[in-house]
Structures are given as C-alpha cells and as structure tokens.
Amino acid sequence: MTQLYEPVHNRLTDITGKSKRALTNGISAGTIPGVKVAGTWLVSTSYVDELIDRATSGRQA
C-alpha cells in the first residue's frame, strides 16, 4: 500500500491545536508520522484522517 503525505499547513494546526513548529518537531522526533522532502515537511495523510475522525466523533458524543 502506498503511503500518502500532505504538507504541514494551517488546516493541520487547526485540527491538532499544535503550531507548525510543534508538528515539524514531532515529525523530526518520530512521534508524528511524516517526512521531510526537499525542504518541505510532509505529514502522513492517514494520520491527518485519524485526527479528523477523533475530533468528529468527539463532537458528536
């Protein structure tokens, strides 16, 4: 299965409540699934989807 990534952007900071720096530090430390390619930080799309699912289910409960 191919792993998809998306750039660290403002929507991610809204979803996670973390700053871009906190997200990139997490990727660098290995606590957030992602990579750095050609100077751009990318986070795993499946991780983002998981965060959205958690936030959505939390609001509905």
JSON list of N, CA and C in Angstrom, two decimals:
[
{"chain": "A", "resi": 1, "resn": "MET", "atom": "N", "xyz": [0.84, -1.19, 0.00]},
{"chain": "A", "resi": 1, "resn": "MET", "atom": "CA", "xyz": [0.00, 0.00, 0.00]},
{"chain": "A", "resi": 1, "resn": "MET", "atom": "C", "xyz": [0.89, 1.25, 0.00]},
{"chain": "A", "resi": 2, "resn": "THR", "atom": "N", "xyz": [0.54, 2.20, -0.80]},
{"chain": "A", "resi": 2, "resn": "THR", "atom": "CA", "xyz": [1.30, 3.44, -0.90]},
{"chain": "A", "resi": 2, "resn": "THR", "atom": "C", "xyz": [0.93, 4.38, 0.23]},
{"chain": "A", "resi": 3, "resn": "GLN", "atom": "N", "xyz": [1.94, 4.95, 0.87]},
{"chain": "A", "resi": 3, "resn": "GLN", "atom": "CA", "xyz": [1.71, 5.93, 1.93]},
{"chain": "A", "resi": 3, "resn": "GLN", "atom": "C", "xyz": [1.60, 7.31, 1.30]},
{"chain": "A", "resi": 4, "resn": "LEU", "atom": "N", "xyz": [0.54, 8.02, 1.61]},
{"chain": "A", "resi": 4, "resn": "LEU", "atom": "CA", "xyz": [0.34, 9.36, 1.08]},
{"chain": "A", "resi": 4, "resn": "LEU", "atom": "C", "xyz": [0.72, 10.39, 2.14]},
{"chain": "A", "resi": 5, "resn": "TYR", "atom": "N", "xyz": [1.23, 11.52, 1.67]},
{"chain": "A", "resi": 5, "resn": "TYR", "atom": "CA", "xyz": [1.63, 12.61, 2.56]},
{"chain": "A", "resi": 5, "resn": "TYR", "atom": "C", "xyz": [1.06, 13.92, 2.06]},
{"chain": "A", "resi": 6, "resn": "GLU", "atom": "N", "xyz": [0.89, 14.85, 2.97]},
{"chain": "A", "resi": 6, "resn": "GLU", "atom": "CA", "xyz": [0.50, 16.20, 2.60]},
{"chain": "A", "resi": 6, "resn": "GLU", "atom": "C", "xyz": [1.36, 17.19, 3.38]},
{"chain": "A", "resi": 7, "resn": "PRO", "atom": "N", "xyz": [1.55, 18.38, 2.83]},
{"chain": "A", "resi": 7, "resn": "PRO", "atom": "CA", "xyz": [2.39, 19.36, 3.52]},
{"chain": "A", "resi": 7, "resn": "PRO", "atom": "C", "xyz": [1.78, 19.80, 4.86]},
{"chain": "A", "resi": 8, "resn": "VAL", "atom": "N", "xyz": [2.65, 20.17, 5.78]},
{"chain": "A", "resi": 8, "resn": "VAL", "atom": "CA", "xyz": [2.19, 20.76, 7.04]},
{"chain": "A", "resi": 8, "resn": "VAL", "atom": "C", "xyz": [1.63, 22.14, 6.69]},
{"chain": "A", "resi": 9, "resn": "HIS", "atom": "N", "xyz": [0.38, 22.37, 7.00]},
{"chain": "A", "resi": 9, "resn": "HIS", "atom": "CA", "xyz": [-0.28, 23.63, 6.63]},
{"chain": "A", "resi": 9, "resn": "HIS", "atom": "C", "xyz": [-1.23, 24.07, 7.74]},
{"chain": "A", "resi": 10, "resn": "ASN", "atom": "N", "xyz": [-1.87, 25.20, 7.55]},
{"chain": "A", "resi": 10, "resn": "ASN", "atom": "CA", "xyz": [-2.71, 25.79, 8.59]},
{"chain": "A", "resi": 10, "resn": "ASN", "atom": "C", "xyz": [-3.87, 24.90, 9.01]},
{"chain": "A", "resi": 11, "resn": "ARG", "atom": "N", "xyz": [-4.43, 24.13, 8.08]},
{"chain": "A", "resi": 11, "resn": "ARG", "atom": "CA", "xyz": [-5.54, 23.24, 8.44]},
{"chain": "A", "resi": 11, "resn": "ARG", "atom": "C", "xyz": [-5.08, 22.23, 9.48]},
{"chain": "A", "resi": 12, "resn": "LEU", "atom": "N", "xyz": [-3.84, 21.76, 9.35]},
{"chain": "A", "resi": 12, "resn": "LEU", "atom": "CA", "xyz": [-3.32, 20.81, 10.33]},
{"chain": "A", "resi": 12, "resn": "LEU", "atom": "C", "xyz": [-3.17, 21.45, 11.70]},
{"chain": "A", "resi": 13, "resn": "THR", "atom": "N", "xyz": [-2.77, 22.70, 11.75]},
{"chain": "A", "resi": 13, "resn": "THR", "atom": "CA", "xyz": [-2.65, 23.35, 13.05]},
{"chain": "A", "resi": 13, "resn": "THR", "atom": "C", "xyz": [-4.02, 23.53, 13.67]},
{"chain": "A", "resi": 14, "resn": "ASP", "atom": "N", "xyz": [-5.05, 23.77, 12.86]},
{"chain": "A", "resi": 14, "resn": "ASP", "atom": "CA", "xyz": [-6.41, 23.87, 13.37]},
{"chain": "A", "resi": 14, "resn": "ASP", "atom": "C", "xyz": [-6.89, 22.53, 13.91]},
{"chain": "A", "resi": 15, "resn": "ILE", "atom": "N", "xyz": [-6.61, 21.45, 13.18]},
{"chain": "A", "resi": 15, "resn": "ILE", "atom": "CA", "xyz": [-7.05, 20.11, 13.57]},
{"chain": "A", "resi": 15, "resn": "ILE", "atom": "C", "xyz": [-6.36, 19.66, 14.85]},
{"chain": "A", "resi": 16, "resn": "THR", "atom": "N", "xyz": [-5.05, 19.85, 14.92]},
{"chain": "A", "resi": 16, "resn": "THR", "atom": "CA", "xyz": [-4.27, 19.32, 16.04]},
{"chain": "A", "resi": 16, "resn": "THR", "atom": "C", "xyz": [-4.19, 20.27, 17.22]},
{"chain": "A", "resi": 17, "resn": "GLY", "atom": "N", "xyz": [-4.41, 21.55, 16.98]},
{"chain": "A", "resi": 17, "resn": "GLY", "atom": "CA", "xyz": [-4.23, 22.53, 18.04]},
{"chain": "A", "resi": 17, "resn": "GLY", "atom": "C", "xyz": [-2.75, 22.79, 18.33]},
{"chain": "A", "resi": 18, "resn": "LYS", "atom": "N", "xyz": [-1.88, 22.30, 17.44]},
{"chain": "A", "resi": 18, "resn": "LYS", "atom": "CA", "xyz": [-0.43, 22.49, 17.60]},
{"chain": "A", "resi": 18, "resn": "LYS", "atom": "C", "xyz": [0.06, 23.47, 16.55]},
{"chain": "A", "resi": 19, "resn": "SER", "atom": "N", "xyz": [1.14, 24.15, 16.87]},
{"chain": "A", "resi": 19, "resn": "SER", "atom": "CA", "xyz": [1.75, 25.06, 15.89]},
{"chain": "A", "resi": 19, "resn": "SER", "atom": "C", "xyz": [2.48, 24.25, 14.82]},
{"chain": "A", "resi": 20, "resn": "LYS", "atom": "N", "xyz": [2.80, 24.93, 13.71]},
{"chain": "A", "resi": 20, "resn": "LYS", "atom": "CA", "xyz": [3.58, 24.25, 12.66]},
{"chain": "A", "resi": 20, "resn": "LYS", "atom": "C", "xyz": [4.91, 23.77, 13.22]},
{"chain": "A", "resi": 21, "resn": "ARG", "atom": "N", "xyz": [5.53, 24.57, 14.08]},
{"chain": "A", "resi": 21, "resn": "ARG", "atom": "CA", "xyz": [6.82, 24.17, 14.68]},
{"chain": "A", "resi": 21, "resn": "ARG", "atom": "C", "xyz": [6.65, 22.91, 15.52]},
{"chain": "A", "resi": 22, "resn": "ALA", "atom": "N", "xyz": [5.58, 22.82, 16.30]},
{"chain": "A", "resi": 22, "resn": "ALA", "atom": "CA", "xyz": [5.35, 21.62, 17.11]},
{"chain": "A", "resi": 22, "resn": "ALA", "atom": "C", "xyz": [5.15, 20.40, 16.22]},
{"chain": "A", "resi": 23, "resn": "LEU", "atom": "N", "xyz": [4.43, 20.58, 15.11]},
{"chain": "A", "resi": 23, "resn": "LEU", "atom": "CA", "xyz": [4.22, 19.47, 14.19]},
{"chain": "A", "resi": 23, "resn": "LEU", "atom": "C", "xyz": [5.53, 19.03, 13.54]},
{"chain": "A", "resi": 24, "resn": "THR", "atom": "N", "xyz": [6.32, 19.99, 13.07]},
{"chain": "A", "resi": 24, "resn": "THR", "atom": "CA", "xyz": [7.58, 19.61, 12.42]},
{"chain": "A", "resi": 24, "resn": "THR", "atom": "C", "xyz": [8.55, 19.01, 13.44]},
{"chain": "A", "resi": 25, "resn": "ASN", "atom": "N", "xyz": [8.53, 19.50, 14.67]},
{"chain": "A", "resi": 25, "resn": "ASN", "atom": "CA", "xyz": [9.37, 18.90, 15.71]},
{"chain": "A", "resi": 25, "resn": "ASN", "atom": "C", "xyz": [8.94, 17.46, 15.98]},
{"chain": "A", "resi": 26, "resn": "GLY", "atom": "N", "xyz": [7.62, 17.23, 15.98]},
{"chain": "A", "resi": 26, "resn": "GLY", "atom": "CA", "xyz": [7.10, 15.87, 16.18]},
{"chain": "A", "resi": 26, "resn": "GLY", "atom": "C", "xyz": [7.50, 14.93, 15.06]},
{"chain": "A", "resi": 27, "resn": "ILE", "atom": "N", "xyz": [7.45, 15.42, 13.84]},
{"chain": "A", "resi": 27, "resn": "ILE", "atom": "CA", "xyz": [7.89, 14.61, 12.69]},
{"chain": "A", "resi": 27, "resn": "ILE", "atom": "C", "xyz": [9.38, 14.31, 12.83]},
{"chain": "A", "resi": 28, "resn": "SER", "atom": "N", "xyz": [10.15, 15.33, 13.17]},
{"chain": "A", "resi": 28, "resn": "SER", "atom": "CA", "xyz": [11.60, 15.16, 13.32]},
{"chain": "A", "resi": 28, "resn": "SER", "atom": "C", "xyz": [11.93, 14.16, 14.42]},
{"chain": "A", "resi": 29, "resn": "ALA", "atom": "N", "xyz": [11.18, 14.19, 15.52]},
{"chain": "A", "resi": 29, "resn": "ALA", "atom": "CA", "xyz": [11.43, 13.30, 16.65]},
{"chain": "A", "resi": 29, "resn": "ALA", "atom": "C", "xyz": [10.86, 11.90, 16.42]},
{"chain": "A", "resi": 30, "resn": "GLY", "atom": "N", "xyz": [10.02, 11.75, 15.41]},
{"chain": "A", "resi": 30, "resn": "GLY", "atom": "CA", "xyz": [9.44, 10.44, 15.13]},
{"chain": "A", "resi": 30, "resn": "GLY", "atom": "C", "xyz": [8.14, 10.17, 15.86]},
{"chain": "A", "resi": 31, "resn": "THR", "atom": "N", "xyz": [7.58, 11.16, 16.56]},
{"chain": "A", "resi": 31, "resn": "THR", "atom": "CA", "xyz": [6.32, 10.96, 17.27]},
{"chain": "A", "resi": 31, "resn": "THR", "atom": "C", "xyz": [5.10, 11.22, 16.39]},
{"chain": "A", "resi": 32, "resn": "ILE", "atom": "N", "xyz": [5.30, 11.88, 15.26]},
{"chain": "A", "resi": 32, "resn": "ILE", "atom": "CA", "xyz": [4.24, 12.12, 14.29]},
{"chain": "A", "resi": 32, "resn": "ILE", "atom": "C", "xyz": [4.73, 11.52, 12.97]},
{"chain": "A", "resi": 33, "resn": "PRO", "atom": "N", "xyz": [3.89, 10.68, 12.32]},
{"chain": "A", "resi": 33, "resn": "PRO", "atom": "CA", "xyz": [4.34, 10.06, 11.07]},
{"chain": "A", "resi": 33, "resn": "PRO", "atom": "C", "xyz": [4.47, 11.08, 9.94]},
{"chain": "A", "resi": 34, "resn": "GLY", "atom": "N", "xyz": [5.66, 11.23, 9.43]},
{"chain": "A", "resi": 34, "resn": "GLY", "atom": "CA", "xyz": [5.90, 12.18, 8.35]},
{"chain": "A", "resi": 34, "resn": "GLY", "atom": "C", "xyz": [7.34, 12.14, 7.90]},
{"chain": "A", "resi": 35, "resn": "VAL", "atom": "N", "xyz": [7.65, 12.95, 6.91]},
{"chain": "A", "resi": 35, "resn": "VAL", "atom": "CA", "xyz": [8.99, 13.01, 6.33]},
{"chain": "A", "resi": 35, "resn": "VAL", "atom": "C", "xyz": [9.30, 14.44, 5.92]},
{"chain": "A", "resi": 36, "resn": "LYS", "atom": "N", "xyz": [10.57, 14.69, 5.65]},
{"chain": "A", "resi": 36, "resn": "LYS", "atom": "CA", "xyz": [10.99, 15.97, 5.09]},
{"chain": "A", "resi": 36, "resn": "LYS", "atom": "C", "xyz": [11.59, 15.69, 3.72]},
{"chain": "A", "resi": 37, "resn": "VAL", "atom": "N", "xyz": [11.02, 16.30, 2.69]},
{"chain": "A", "resi": 37, "resn": "VAL", "atom": "CA", "xyz": [11.48, 16.08, 1.32]},
{"chain": "A", "resi": 37, "resn": "VAL", "atom": "C", "xyz": [11.77, 17.44, 0.70]},
{"chain": "A", "resi": 38, "resn": "ALA", "atom": "N", "xyz": [12.98, 17.61, 0.22]},
{"chain": "A", "resi": 38, "resn": "ALA", "atom": "CA", "xyz": [13.39, 18.84, -0.46]},
{"chain": "A", "resi": 38, "resn": "ALA", "atom": "C", "xyz": [13.02, 20.09, 0.33]},
{"chain": "A", "resi": 39, "resn": "GLY", "atom": "N", "xyz": [13.23, 20.04, 1.65]},
{"chain": "A", "resi": 39, "resn": "GLY", "atom": "CA", "xyz": [12.99, 21.19, 2.50]},
{"chain": "A", "resi": 39, "resn": "GLY", "atom": "C", "xyz": [11.54, 21.41, 2.91]},
{"chain": "A", "resi": 40, "resn": "THR", "atom": "N", "xyz": [10.64, 20.51, 2.49]},
{"chain": "A", "resi": 40, "resn": "THR", "atom": "CA", "xyz": [9.23, 20.64, 2.84]},
{"chain": "A", "resi": 40, "resn": "THR", "atom": "C", "xyz": [8.84, 19.52, 3.80]},
{"chain": "A", "resi": 41, "resn": "TRP", "atom": "N", "xyz": [8.21, 19.90, 4.91]},
{"chain": "A", "resi": 41, "resn": "TRP", "atom": "CA", "xyz": [7.74, 18.91, 5.87]},
{"chain": "A", "resi": 41, "resn": "TRP", "atom": "C", "xyz": [6.41, 18.35, 5.38]},
{"chain": "A", "resi": 42, "resn": "LEU", "atom": "N", "xyz": [6.31, 17.02, 5.38]},
{"chain": "A", "resi": 42, "resn": "LEU", "atom": "CA", "xyz": [5.09, 16.33, 4.96]},
{"chain": "A", "resi": 42, "resn": "LEU", "atom": "C", "xyz": [4.63, 15.43, 6.09]},
{"chain": "A", "resi": 43, "resn": "VAL", "atom": "N", "xyz": [3.32, 15.40, 6.32]},
{"chain": "A", "resi": 43, "resn": "VAL", "atom": "CA", "xyz": [2.75, 14.54, 7.36]},
{"chain": "A", "resi": 43, "resn": "VAL", "atom": "C", "xyz": [1.88, 13.48, 6.68]},
{"chain": "A", "resi": 44, "resn": "SER", "atom": "N", "xyz": [1.82, 12.32, 7.28]},
{"chain": "A", "resi": 44, "resn": "SER", "atom": "CA", "xyz": [1.05, 11.21, 6.74]},
{"chain": "A", "resi": 44, "resn": "SER", "atom": "C", "xyz": [-0.43, 11.58, 6.65]},
{"chain": "A", "resi": 45, "resn": "THR", "atom": "N", "xyz": [-1.02, 11.37, 5.48]},
{"chain": "A", "resi": 45, "resn": "THR", "atom": "CA", "xyz": [-2.44, 11.67, 5.28]},
{"chain": "A", "resi": 45, "resn": "THR", "atom": "C", "xyz": [-3.31, 10.80, 6.18]},
{"chain": "A", "resi": 46, "resn": "SER", "atom": "N", "xyz": [-2.92, 9.55, 6.39]},
{"chain": "A", "resi": 46, "resn": "SER", "atom": "CA", "xyz": [-3.71, 8.67, 7.26]},
{"chain": "A", "resi": 46, "resn": "SER", "atom": "C", "xyz": [-3.72, 9.18, 8.70]},
{"chain": "A", "resi": 47, "resn": "TYR", "atom": "N", "xyz": [-2.62, 9.79, 9.15]},
{"chain": "A", "resi": 47, "resn": "TYR", "atom": "CA", "xyz": [-2.56, 10.40, 10.48]},
{"chain": "A", "resi": 47, "resn": "TYR", "atom": "C", "xyz": [-3.53, 11.57, 10.57]},
{"chain": "A", "resi": 48, "resn": "VAL", "atom": "N", "xyz": [-3.57, 12.39, 9.53]},
{"chain": "A", "resi": 48, "resn": "VAL", "atom": "CA", "xyz": [-4.50, 13.53, 9.49]},
{"chain": "A", "resi": 48, "resn": "VAL", "atom": "C", "xyz": [-5.94, 13.02, 9.52]},
{"chain": "A", "resi": 49, "resn": "ASP", "atom": "N", "xyz": [-6.24, 12.00, 8.73]},
{"chain": "A", "resi": 49, "resn": "ASP", "atom": "CA", "xyz": [-7.59, 11.44, 8.70]},
{"chain": "A", "resi": 49, "resn": "ASP", "atom": "C", "xyz": [-7.99, 10.90, 10.07]},
{"chain": "A", "resi": 50, "resn": "GLU", "atom": "N", "xyz": [-7.04, 10.25, 10.75]},
{"chain": "A", "resi": 50, "resn": "GLU", "atom": "CA", "xyz": [-7.30, 9.73, 12.09]},
{"chain": "A", "resi": 50, "resn": "GLU", "atom": "C", "xyz": [-7.63, 10.86, 13.07]},
{"chain": "A", "resi": 51, "resn": "LEU", "atom": "N", "xyz": [-6.89, 11.96, 12.98]},
{"chain": "A", "resi": 51, "resn": "LEU", "atom": "CA", "xyz": [-7.16, 13.11, 13.85]},
{"chain": "A", "resi": 51, "resn": "LEU", "atom": "C", "xyz": [-8.54, 13.71, 13.57]},
{"chain": "A", "resi": 52, "resn": "ILE", "atom": "N", "xyz": [-8.90, 13.79, 12.29]},
{"chain": "A", "resi": 52, "resn": "ILE", "atom": "CA", "xyz": [-10.22, 14.32, 11.92]},
{"chain": "A", "resi": 52, "resn": "ILE", "atom": "C", "xyz": [-11.32, 13.41, 12.46]},
{"chain": "A", "resi": 53, "resn": "ASP", "atom": "N", "xyz": [-11.13, 12.09, 12.32]},
{"chain": "A", "resi": 53, "resn": "ASP", "atom": "CA", "xyz": [-12.12, 11.13, 12.83]},
{"chain": "A", "resi": 53, "resn": "ASP", "atom": "C", "xyz": [-12.29, 11.27, 14.34]},
{"chain": "A", "resi": 54, "resn": "ARG", "atom": "N", "xyz": [-11.17, 11.41, 15.05]},
{"chain": "A", "resi": 54, "resn": "ARG", "atom": "CA", "xyz": [-11.23, 11.58, 16.51]},
{"chain": "A", "resi": 54, "resn": "ARG", "atom": "C", "xyz": [-11.97, 12.86, 16.89]},
{"chain": "A", "resi": 55, "resn": "ALA", "atom": "N", "xyz": [-11.64, 13.94, 16.21]},
{"chain": "A", "resi": 55, "resn": "ALA", "atom": "CA", "xyz": [-12.27, 15.23, 16.51]},
{"chain": "A", "resi": 55, "resn": "ALA", "atom": "C", "xyz": [-13.76, 15.19, 16.20]},
{"chain": "A", "resi": 56, "resn": "THR", "atom": "N", "xyz": [-14.13, 14.56, 15.09]},
{"chain": "A", "resi": 56, "resn": "THR", "atom": "CA", "xyz": [-15.53, 14.49, 14.68]},
{"chain": "A", "resi": 56, "resn": "THR", "atom": "C", "xyz": [-16.32, 13.62, 15.63]},
{"chain": "A", "resi": 57, "resn": "SER", "atom": "N", "xyz": [-15.80, 12.46, 16.00]},
{"chain": "A", "resi": 57, "resn": "SER", "atom": "CA", "xyz": [-16.53, 11.57, 16.90]},
{"chain": "A", "resi": 57, "resn": "SER", "atom": "C", "xyz": [-16.63, 12.18, 18.29]},
{"chain": "A", "resi": 58, "resn": "GLY", "atom": "N", "xyz": [-15.64, 12.96, 18.69]},
{"chain": "A", "resi": 58, "resn": "GLY", "atom": "CA", "xyz": [-15.68, 13.62, 19.99]},
{"chain": "A", "resi": 58, "resn": "GLY", "atom": "C", "xyz": [-16.77, 14.67, 20.06]},
{"chain": "A", "resi": 59, "resn": "ARG", "atom": "N", "xyz": [-17.00, 15.37, 18.96]},
{"chain": "A", "resi": 59, "resn": "ARG", "atom": "CA", "xyz": [-18.04, 16.41, 18.94]},
{"chain": "A", "resi": 59, "resn": "ARG", "atom": "C", "xyz": [-19.43, 15.81, 18.94]},
{"chain": "A", "resi": 60, "resn": "GLN", "atom": "N", "xyz": [-19.58, 14.63, 18.34]},
{"chain": "A", "resi": 60, "resn": "GLN", "atom": "CA", "xyz": [-20.91, 14.03, 18.24]},
{"chain": "A", "resi": 60, "resn": "GLN", "atom": "C", "xyz": [-21.34, 13.36, 19.53]},
{"chain": "A", "resi": 61, "resn": "ALA", "atom": "N", "xyz": [-20.39, 12.97, 20.36]},
{"chain": "A", "resi": 61, "resn": "ALA", "atom": "CA", "xyz": [-20.72, 12.23, 21.58]},
{"chain": "A", "resi": 61, "resn": "ALA", "atom": "C", "xyz": [-21.40, 13.11, 22.60]}
]
